[in-house]
Amino acid sequence: MSAAGVVRLSRSATSVVAKAASGFHLLRIDGYSQAKTVLPGEKISSTGFTVGSESWRMDYYPNGRDAAARSNHASVYIQLTDDRTRRPVQARYKFSLLDHAGNTAYELPAETGSFTGMEELEHLIRDDFLVVRCDVGLTEMTCSRLAADEIDNWEDDDEGGEAEEGYFGAPTYYPPHPGRGRRRRQPDDTEYVKWCLAQRPGEPRIRQGR
């Protein structure tokens, strides 16, 4: 094989899928009249819950988060609990109080953690229990290899040689050759791009050239 017949070709493609993930968690506090006697800065925490691929926790502060002074507002926060999460996570969240029927009795503006004044809050409490609902939404990205094509010492069929088998994540093409049946060859760049564009996330890969 002459040096002129040697072609080094490297092609690859990545698929990134953006999907919305959402969910909610309820924090029910029974014996609220006792819970509100905790000191400022002390919290009542929910168990962990999962929205998307992240783990979360609700922290409710009956007398505010500031331990230095008694607040006239209760506060609630949402926290990431997975120590393995090293990157920033941007989430949309909303807190609301529910009545006994599960309906929204009071709703905070989106991404706000300070409830109404203490006296107004207690007018919403019945039978000494409080239910706080937290709705969470975020966008998750899934990245995967769509196709790869790294071929060494590949000789084009037009030169009359056999196409050496390289690595190709997409199916190998088998186009017809008049008078000599089907022969194995790799797709050219145009075919490669068209194959990548024809793929659909979550569906079986399309086989071509059959």
mmCIF file with all atom_site columns, C-alpha atoms in Angstrom, residues 34-186:
data_model
loop_
_atom_site.group_PDB
_atom_site.id
_atom_site.type_symbol
_atom_site.label_atom_id
_atom_site.label_alt_id
_atom_site.label_comp_id
_atom_site.label_asym_id
_atom_site.label_entity_id
_atom_site.label_seq_id
_atom_site.pdbx_PDB_ins_code
_atom_site.Cartn_x
_atom_site.Cartn_y
_atom_site.Cartn_z
_atom_site.occupancy
_atom_site.B_iso_or_equiv
_atom_site.pdbx_formal_charge
_atom_site.auth_seq_id
_atom_site.auth_comp_id
_atom_site.auth_asym_id
_atom_site.auth_atom_id
_atom_site.pdbx_PDB_model_num
ATOM 1   C CA . GLN A 1 34  ? -44.247 23.202 70.965  1.00 0.00 ? 34  GLN A CA 1
ATOM 2   C CA . ALA A 1 35  ? -42.113 23.369 67.830  1.00 0.00 ? 35  ALA A CA 1
ATOM 3   C CA . LYS A 1 36  ? -42.266 27.154 67.786  1.00 0.00 ? 36  LYS A CA 1
ATOM 4   C CA . THR A 1 37  ? -40.609 27.352 71.220  1.00 0.00 ? 37  THR A CA 1
ATOM 5   C CA . VAL A 1 38  ? -37.215 26.430 69.763  1.00 0.00 ? 38  VAL A CA 1
ATOM 6   C CA . LEU A 1 39  ? -34.540 29.114 69.786  1.00 0.00 ? 39  LEU A CA 1
ATOM 7   C CA . PRO A 1 40  ? -33.930 31.394 66.813  1.00 0.00 ? 40  PRO A CA 1
ATOM 8   C CA . GLY A 1 41  ? -31.574 29.687 64.371  1.00 0.00 ? 41  GLY A CA 1
ATOM 9   C CA . GLU A 1 42  ? -32.759 26.187 65.308  1.00 0.00 ? 42  GLU A CA 1
ATOM 10  C CA . LYS A 1 43  ? -34.355 24.186 62.536  1.00 0.00 ? 43  LYS A CA 1
ATOM 11  C CA . ILE A 1 44  ? -36.716 21.315 61.890  1.00 0.00 ? 44  ILE A CA 1
ATOM 12  C CA . SER A 1 45  ? -35.499 19.210 58.971  1.00 0.00 ? 45  SER A CA 1
ATOM 13  C CA . SER A 1 46  ? -37.297 16.853 56.641  1.00 0.00 ? 46  SER A CA 1
ATOM 14  C CA . THR A 1 47  ? -35.991 13.489 55.568  1.00 0.00 ? 47  THR A CA 1
ATOM 15  C CA . GLY A 1 48  ? -34.074 13.473 52.316  1.00 0.00 ? 48  GLY A CA 1
ATOM 16  C CA . PHE A 1 49  ? -35.944 13.366 49.026  1.00 0.00 ? 49  PHE A CA 1
ATOM 17  C CA . THR A 1 50  ? -34.934 13.136 45.387  1.00 0.00 ? 50  THR A CA 1
ATOM 18  C CA . VAL A 1 51  ? -35.856 15.369 42.474  1.00 0.00 ? 51  VAL A CA 1
ATOM 19  C CA . GLY A 1 52  ? -34.046 14.625 39.247  1.00 0.00 ? 52  GLY A CA 1
ATOM 20  C CA . SER A 1 53  ? -30.706 13.059 40.109  1.00 0.00 ? 53  SER A CA 1
ATOM 21  C CA . GLU A 1 54  ? -30.150 15.288 43.149  1.00 0.00 ? 54  GLU A CA 1
ATOM 22  C CA . SER A 1 55  ? -30.913 14.710 46.840  1.00 0.00 ? 55  SER A CA 1
ATOM 23  C CA . TRP A 1 56  ? -32.578 17.510 48.808  1.00 0.00 ? 56  TRP A CA 1
ATOM 24  C CA . ARG A 1 57  ? -33.732 18.423 52.317  1.00 0.00 ? 57  ARG A CA 1
ATOM 25  C CA . MET A 1 58  ? -36.151 21.015 53.690  1.00 0.00 ? 58  MET A CA 1
ATOM 26  C CA . ASP A 1 59  ? -35.092 23.062 56.728  1.00 0.00 ? 59  ASP A CA 1
ATOM 27  C CA . TYR A 1 60  ? -37.839 24.923 58.598  1.00 0.00 ? 60  TYR A CA 1
ATOM 28  C CA . TYR A 1 61  ? -36.905 27.604 61.162  1.00 0.00 ? 61  TYR A CA 1
ATOM 29  C CA . PRO A 1 62  ? -39.951 28.391 63.363  1.00 0.00 ? 62  PRO A CA 1
ATOM 30  C CA . ASN A 1 63  ? -38.303 31.576 64.685  1.00 0.00 ? 63  ASN A CA 1
ATOM 31  C CA . GLY A 1 64  ? -36.125 32.527 61.749  1.00 0.00 ? 64  GLY A CA 1
ATOM 32  C CA . ARG A 1 65  ? -32.647 31.477 60.699  1.00 0.00 ? 65  ARG A CA 1
ATOM 33  C CA . ASP A 1 66  ? -30.807 34.311 62.424  1.00 0.00 ? 66  ASP A CA 1
ATOM 34  C CA . ALA A 1 67  ? -29.660 33.026 65.801  1.00 0.00 ? 67  ALA A CA 1
ATOM 35  C CA . ALA A 1 68  ? -28.687 36.515 66.981  1.00 0.00 ? 68  ALA A CA 1
ATOM 36  C CA . ALA A 1 69  ? -32.210 37.920 67.218  1.00 0.00 ? 69  ALA A CA 1
ATOM 37  C CA . ARG A 1 70  ? -35.763 36.654 67.459  1.00 0.00 ? 70  ARG A CA 1
ATOM 38  C CA . SER A 1 71  ? -37.510 37.141 64.149  1.00 0.00 ? 71  SER A CA 1
ATOM 39  C CA . ASN A 1 72  ? -41.144 37.869 63.549  1.00 0.00 ? 72  ASN A CA 1
ATOM 40  C CA . HIS A 1 73  ? -41.063 35.514 60.578  1.00 0.00 ? 73  HIS A CA 1
ATOM 41  C CA . ALA A 1 74  ? -40.668 31.788 60.132  1.00 0.00 ? 74  ALA A CA 1
ATOM 42  C CA . SER A 1 75  ? -38.215 30.729 57.425  1.00 0.00 ? 75  SER A CA 1
ATOM 43  C CA . VAL A 1 76  ? -37.865 27.658 55.253  1.00 0.00 ? 76  VAL A CA 1
ATOM 44  C CA . TYR A 1 77  ? -34.996 26.594 53.000  1.00 0.00 ? 77  TYR A CA 1
ATOM 45  C CA . ILE A 1 78  ? -34.138 23.814 50.608  1.00 0.00 ? 78  ILE A CA 1
ATOM 46  C CA . GLN A 1 79  ? -30.663 22.285 50.706  1.00 0.00 ? 79  GLN A CA 1
ATOM 47  C CA . LEU A 1 80  ? -28.658 19.852 48.600  1.00 0.00 ? 80  LEU A CA 1
ATOM 48  C CA . THR A 1 81  ? -27.642 16.890 50.741  1.00 0.00 ? 81  THR A CA 1
ATOM 49  C CA . ASP A 1 82  ? -25.350 14.919 48.418  1.00 0.00 ? 82  ASP A CA 1
ATOM 50  C CA . ASP A 1 83  ? -21.735 15.696 49.304  1.00 0.00 ? 83  ASP A CA 1
ATOM 51  C CA . ARG A 1 84  ? -20.639 14.266 45.948  1.00 0.00 ? 84  ARG A CA 1
ATOM 52  C CA . THR A 1 85  ? -22.286 17.170 44.109  1.00 0.00 ? 85  THR A CA 1
ATOM 53  C CA . ARG A 1 86  ? -19.343 19.438 43.326  1.00 0.00 ? 86  ARG A CA 1
ATOM 54  C CA . ARG A 1 87  ? -20.944 21.576 40.650  1.00 0.00 ? 87  ARG A CA 1
ATOM 55  C CA . PRO A 1 88  ? -23.477 24.389 41.128  1.00 0.00 ? 88  PRO A CA 1
ATOM 56  C CA . VAL A 1 89  ? -27.093 23.284 40.721  1.00 0.00 ? 89  VAL A CA 1
ATOM 57  C CA . GLN A 1 90  ? -29.662 25.825 39.571  1.00 0.00 ? 90  GLN A CA 1
ATOM 58  C CA . ALA A 1 91  ? -33.172 24.910 40.680  1.00 0.00 ? 91  ALA A CA 1
ATOM 59  C CA . ARG A 1 92  ? -36.572 26.545 40.648  1.00 0.00 ? 92  ARG A CA 1
ATOM 60  C CA . TYR A 1 93  ? -38.501 26.172 43.886  1.00 0.00 ? 93  TYR A CA 1
ATOM 61  C CA . LYS A 1 94  ? -41.630 27.367 45.623  1.00 0.00 ? 94  LYS A CA 1
ATOM 62  C CA . PHE A 1 95  ? -42.980 26.960 49.167  1.00 0.00 ? 95  PHE A CA 1
ATOM 63  C CA . SER A 1 96  ? -46.617 26.905 50.225  1.00 0.00 ? 96  SER A CA 1
ATOM 64  C CA . LEU A 1 97  ? -48.751 26.065 53.268  1.00 0.00 ? 97  LEU A CA 1
ATOM 65  C CA . LEU A 1 98  ? -51.507 23.496 52.857  1.00 0.00 ? 98  LEU A CA 1
ATOM 66  C CA . ASP A 1 99  ? -54.841 23.283 54.630  1.00 0.00 ? 99  ASP A CA 1
ATOM 67  C CA . HIS A 1 100 ? -56.375 20.025 55.901  1.00 0.00 ? 100 HIS A CA 1
ATOM 68  C CA . ALA A 1 101 ? -57.841 19.288 52.485  1.00 0.00 ? 101 ALA A CA 1
ATOM 69  C CA . GLY A 1 102 ? -54.432 19.579 50.841  1.00 0.00 ? 102 GLY A CA 1
ATOM 70  C CA . ASN A 1 103 ? -55.234 22.869 49.160  1.00 0.00 ? 103 ASN A CA 1
ATOM 71  C CA . THR A 1 104 ? -52.863 25.823 49.126  1.00 0.00 ? 104 THR A CA 1
ATOM 72  C CA . ALA A 1 105 ? -53.763 28.175 51.979  1.00 0.00 ? 105 ALA A CA 1
ATOM 73  C CA . TYR A 1 106 ? -50.765 30.464 51.580  1.00 0.00 ? 106 TYR A CA 1
ATOM 74  C CA . GLU A 1 107 ? -48.100 30.617 48.892  1.00 0.00 ? 107 GLU A CA 1
ATOM 75  C CA . LEU A 1 108 ? -44.776 32.389 48.960  1.00 0.00 ? 108 LEU A CA 1
ATOM 76  C CA . PRO A 1 109 ? -43.472 34.133 45.862  1.00 0.00 ? 109 PRO A CA 1
ATOM 77  C CA . ALA A 1 110 ? -41.241 31.804 43.862  1.00 0.00 ? 110 ALA A CA 1
ATOM 78  C CA . GLU A 1 111 ? -37.757 31.290 45.352  1.00 0.00 ? 111 GLU A CA 1
ATOM 79  C CA . THR A 1 112 ? -38.616 33.100 48.583  1.00 0.00 ? 112 THR A CA 1
ATOM 80  C CA . GLY A 1 113 ? -37.996 31.535 51.989  1.00 0.00 ? 113 GLY A CA 1
ATOM 81  C CA . SER A 1 114 ? -39.547 33.940 54.527  1.00 0.00 ? 114 SER A CA 1
ATOM 82  C CA . PHE A 1 115 ? -43.166 33.341 55.410  1.00 0.00 ? 115 PHE A CA 1
ATOM 83  C CA . THR A 1 116 ? -45.698 35.952 56.377  1.00 0.00 ? 116 THR A CA 1
ATOM 84  C CA . GLY A 1 117 ? -45.657 37.477 59.862  1.00 0.00 ? 117 GLY A CA 1
ATOM 85  C CA . MET A 1 118 ? -45.955 35.073 62.793  1.00 0.00 ? 118 MET A CA 1
ATOM 86  C CA . GLU A 1 119 ? -49.456 36.163 63.817  1.00 0.00 ? 119 GLU A CA 1
ATOM 87  C CA . GLU A 1 120 ? -50.814 35.834 60.296  1.00 0.00 ? 120 GLU A CA 1
ATOM 88  C CA . LEU A 1 121 ? -49.110 32.460 59.923  1.00 0.00 ? 121 LEU A CA 1
ATOM 89  C CA . GLU A 1 122 ? -50.758 31.075 63.051  1.00 0.00 ? 122 GLU A CA 1
ATOM 90  C CA . HIS A 1 123 ? -54.201 31.977 61.716  1.00 0.00 ? 123 HIS A CA 1
ATOM 91  C CA . LEU A 1 124 ? -53.570 29.361 59.013  1.00 0.00 ? 124 LEU A CA 1
ATOM 92  C CA . ILE A 1 125 ? -52.794 26.559 61.482  1.00 0.00 ? 125 ILE A CA 1
ATOM 93  C CA . ARG A 1 126 ? -55.534 24.139 62.541  1.00 0.00 ? 126 ARG A CA 1
ATOM 94  C CA . ASP A 1 127 ? -55.379 21.309 65.105  1.00 0.00 ? 127 ASP A CA 1
ATOM 95  C CA . ASP A 1 128 ? -51.815 22.273 65.995  1.00 0.00 ? 128 ASP A CA 1
ATOM 96  C CA . PHE A 1 129 ? -50.132 20.968 62.873  1.00 0.00 ? 129 PHE A CA 1
ATOM 97  C CA . LEU A 1 130 ? -48.516 22.658 59.929  1.00 0.00 ? 130 LEU A CA 1
ATOM 98  C CA . VAL A 1 131 ? -47.846 21.284 56.438  1.00 0.00 ? 131 VAL A CA 1
ATOM 99  C CA . VAL A 1 132 ? -45.281 22.980 54.207  1.00 0.00 ? 132 VAL A CA 1
ATOM 100 C CA . ARG A 1 133 ? -45.041 21.949 50.574  1.00 0.00 ? 133 ARG A CA 1
ATOM 101 C CA . CYS A 1 134 ? -41.910 22.506 48.517  1.00 0.00 ? 134 CYS A CA 1
ATOM 102 C CA . ASP A 1 135 ? -42.072 22.257 44.716  1.00 0.00 ? 135 ASP A CA 1
ATOM 103 C CA . VAL A 1 136 ? -38.737 21.838 42.956  1.00 0.00 ? 136 VAL A CA 1
ATOM 104 C CA . GLY A 1 137 ? -37.863 21.942 39.268  1.00 0.00 ? 137 GLY A CA 1
ATOM 105 C CA . LEU A 1 138 ? -34.566 21.772 37.436  1.00 0.00 ? 138 LEU A CA 1
ATOM 106 C CA . THR A 1 139 ? -33.088 21.052 34.028  1.00 0.00 ? 139 THR A CA 1
ATOM 107 C CA . GLU A 1 140 ? -30.843 18.027 33.654  1.00 0.00 ? 140 GLU A CA 1
ATOM 108 C CA . MET A 1 141 ? -28.405 17.319 30.848  1.00 0.00 ? 141 MET A CA 1
ATOM 109 C CA . THR A 1 142 ? -27.585 13.813 29.685  1.00 0.00 ? 142 THR A CA 1
ATOM 110 C CA . CYS A 1 143 ? -24.466 13.507 27.571  1.00 0.00 ? 143 CYS A CA 1
ATOM 111 C CA . SER A 1 144 ? -23.584 10.382 25.604  1.00 0.00 ? 144 SER A CA 1
ATOM 112 C CA . ARG A 1 145 ? -21.525 9.341  22.630  1.00 0.00 ? 145 ARG A CA 1
ATOM 113 C CA . LEU A 1 146 ? -23.676 9.259  19.527  1.00 0.00 ? 146 LEU A CA 1
ATOM 114 C CA . ALA A 1 147 ? -21.057 7.790  17.229  1.00 0.00 ? 147 ALA A CA 1
ATOM 115 C CA . ALA A 1 148 ? -17.319 7.404  16.882  1.00 0.00 ? 148 ALA A CA 1
ATOM 116 C CA . ASP A 1 149 ? -15.181 6.712  13.844  1.00 0.00 ? 149 ASP A CA 1
ATOM 117 C CA . GLU A 1 150 ? -11.444 6.388  14.280  1.00 0.00 ? 150 GLU A CA 1
ATOM 118 C CA . ILE A 1 151 ? -9.898  4.578  11.335  1.00 0.00 ? 151 ILE A CA 1
ATOM 119 C CA . ASP A 1 152 ? -6.197  3.919  10.697  1.00 0.00 ? 152 ASP A CA 1
ATOM 120 C CA . ASN A 1 153 ? -4.818  2.766  7.353   1.00 0.00 ? 153 ASN A CA 1
ATOM 121 C CA . TRP A 1 154 ? -8.166  2.800  5.593   1.00 0.00 ? 154 TRP A CA 1
ATOM 122 C CA . GLU A 1 155 ? -8.001  2.468  1.810   1.00 0.00 ? 155 GLU A CA 1
ATOM 123 C CA . ASP A 1 156 ? -10.949 3.767  -0.209  1.00 0.00 ? 156 ASP A CA 1
ATOM 124 C CA . ASP A 1 157 ? -12.795 1.213  -2.341  1.00 0.00 ? 157 ASP A CA 1
ATOM 125 C CA . ASP A 1 158 ? -12.191 3.470  -5.322  1.00 0.00 ? 158 ASP A CA 1
ATOM 126 C CA . GLU A 1 159 ? -8.524  2.445  -5.161  1.00 0.00 ? 159 GLU A CA 1
ATOM 127 C CA . GLY A 1 160 ? -9.523  -1.187 -5.596  1.00 0.00 ? 160 GLY A CA 1
ATOM 128 C CA . GLY A 1 161 ? -8.437  -2.338 -2.151  1.00 0.00 ? 161 GLY A CA 1
ATOM 129 C CA . GLU A 1 162 ? -10.359 -3.886 0.702   1.00 0.00 ? 162 GLU A CA 1
ATOM 130 C CA . ALA A 1 163 ? -11.604 -1.462 3.339   1.00 0.00 ? 163 ALA A CA 1
ATOM 131 C CA . GLU A 1 164 ? -9.937  -2.374 6.598   1.00 0.00 ? 164 GLU A CA 1
ATOM 132 C CA . GLU A 1 165 ? -12.282 -2.671 9.518   1.00 0.00 ? 165 GLU A CA 1
ATOM 133 C CA . GLY A 1 166 ? -12.027 0.312  11.853  1.00 0.00 ? 166 GLY A CA 1
ATOM 134 C CA . TYR A 1 167 ? -14.064 1.339  14.888  1.00 0.00 ? 167 TYR A CA 1
ATOM 135 C CA . PHE A 1 168 ? -17.368 3.007  14.100  1.00 0.00 ? 168 PHE A CA 1
ATOM 136 C CA . GLY A 1 169 ? -20.123 3.483  16.635  1.00 0.00 ? 169 GLY A CA 1
ATOM 137 C CA . ALA A 1 170 ? -22.700 3.737  13.868  1.00 0.00 ? 170 ALA A CA 1
ATOM 138 C CA . PRO A 1 171 ? -23.512 0.773  11.592  1.00 0.00 ? 171 PRO A CA 1
ATOM 139 C CA . THR A 1 172 ? -21.127 0.143  8.711   1.00 0.00 ? 172 THR A CA 1
ATOM 140 C CA . TYR A 1 173 ? -22.584 0.891  5.285   1.00 0.00 ? 173 TYR A CA 1
ATOM 141 C CA . TYR A 1 174 ? -22.908 -1.755 2.614   1.00 0.00 ? 174 TYR A CA 1
ATOM 142 C CA . PRO A 1 175 ? -23.637 0.123  -0.627  1.00 0.00 ? 175 PRO A CA 1
ATOM 143 C CA . PRO A 1 176 ? -24.122 -1.910 -3.827  1.00 0.00 ? 176 PRO A CA 1
ATOM 144 C CA . HIS A 1 177 ? -21.277 -2.125 -6.329  1.00 0.00 ? 177 HIS A CA 1
ATOM 145 C CA . PRO A 1 178 ? -22.519 -2.871 -9.859  1.00 0.00 ? 178 PRO A CA 1
ATOM 146 C CA . GLY A 1 179 ? -21.400 -6.257 -11.094 1.00 0.00 ? 179 GLY A CA 1
ATOM 147 C CA . ARG A 1 180 ? -19.729 -7.351 -7.860  1.00 0.00 ? 180 ARG A CA 1
ATOM 148 C CA . GLY A 1 181 ? -22.496 -7.394 -5.243  1.00 0.00 ? 181 GLY A CA 1
ATOM 149 C CA . ARG A 1 182 ? -22.177 -5.576 -1.918  1.00 0.00 ? 182 ARG A CA 1
ATOM 150 C CA . ARG A 1 183 ? -18.826 -4.681 -0.407  1.00 0.00 ? 183 ARG A CA 1
ATOM 151 C CA . ARG A 1 184 ? -17.982 -3.414 3.021   1.00 0.00 ? 184 ARG A CA 1
ATOM 152 C CA . ARG A 1 185 ? -16.969 0.242  3.297   1.00 0.00 ? 185 ARG A CA 1
ATOM 153 C CA . GLN A 1 186 ? -17.131 3.097  5.749   1.00 0.00 ? 186 GLN A CA 1
#
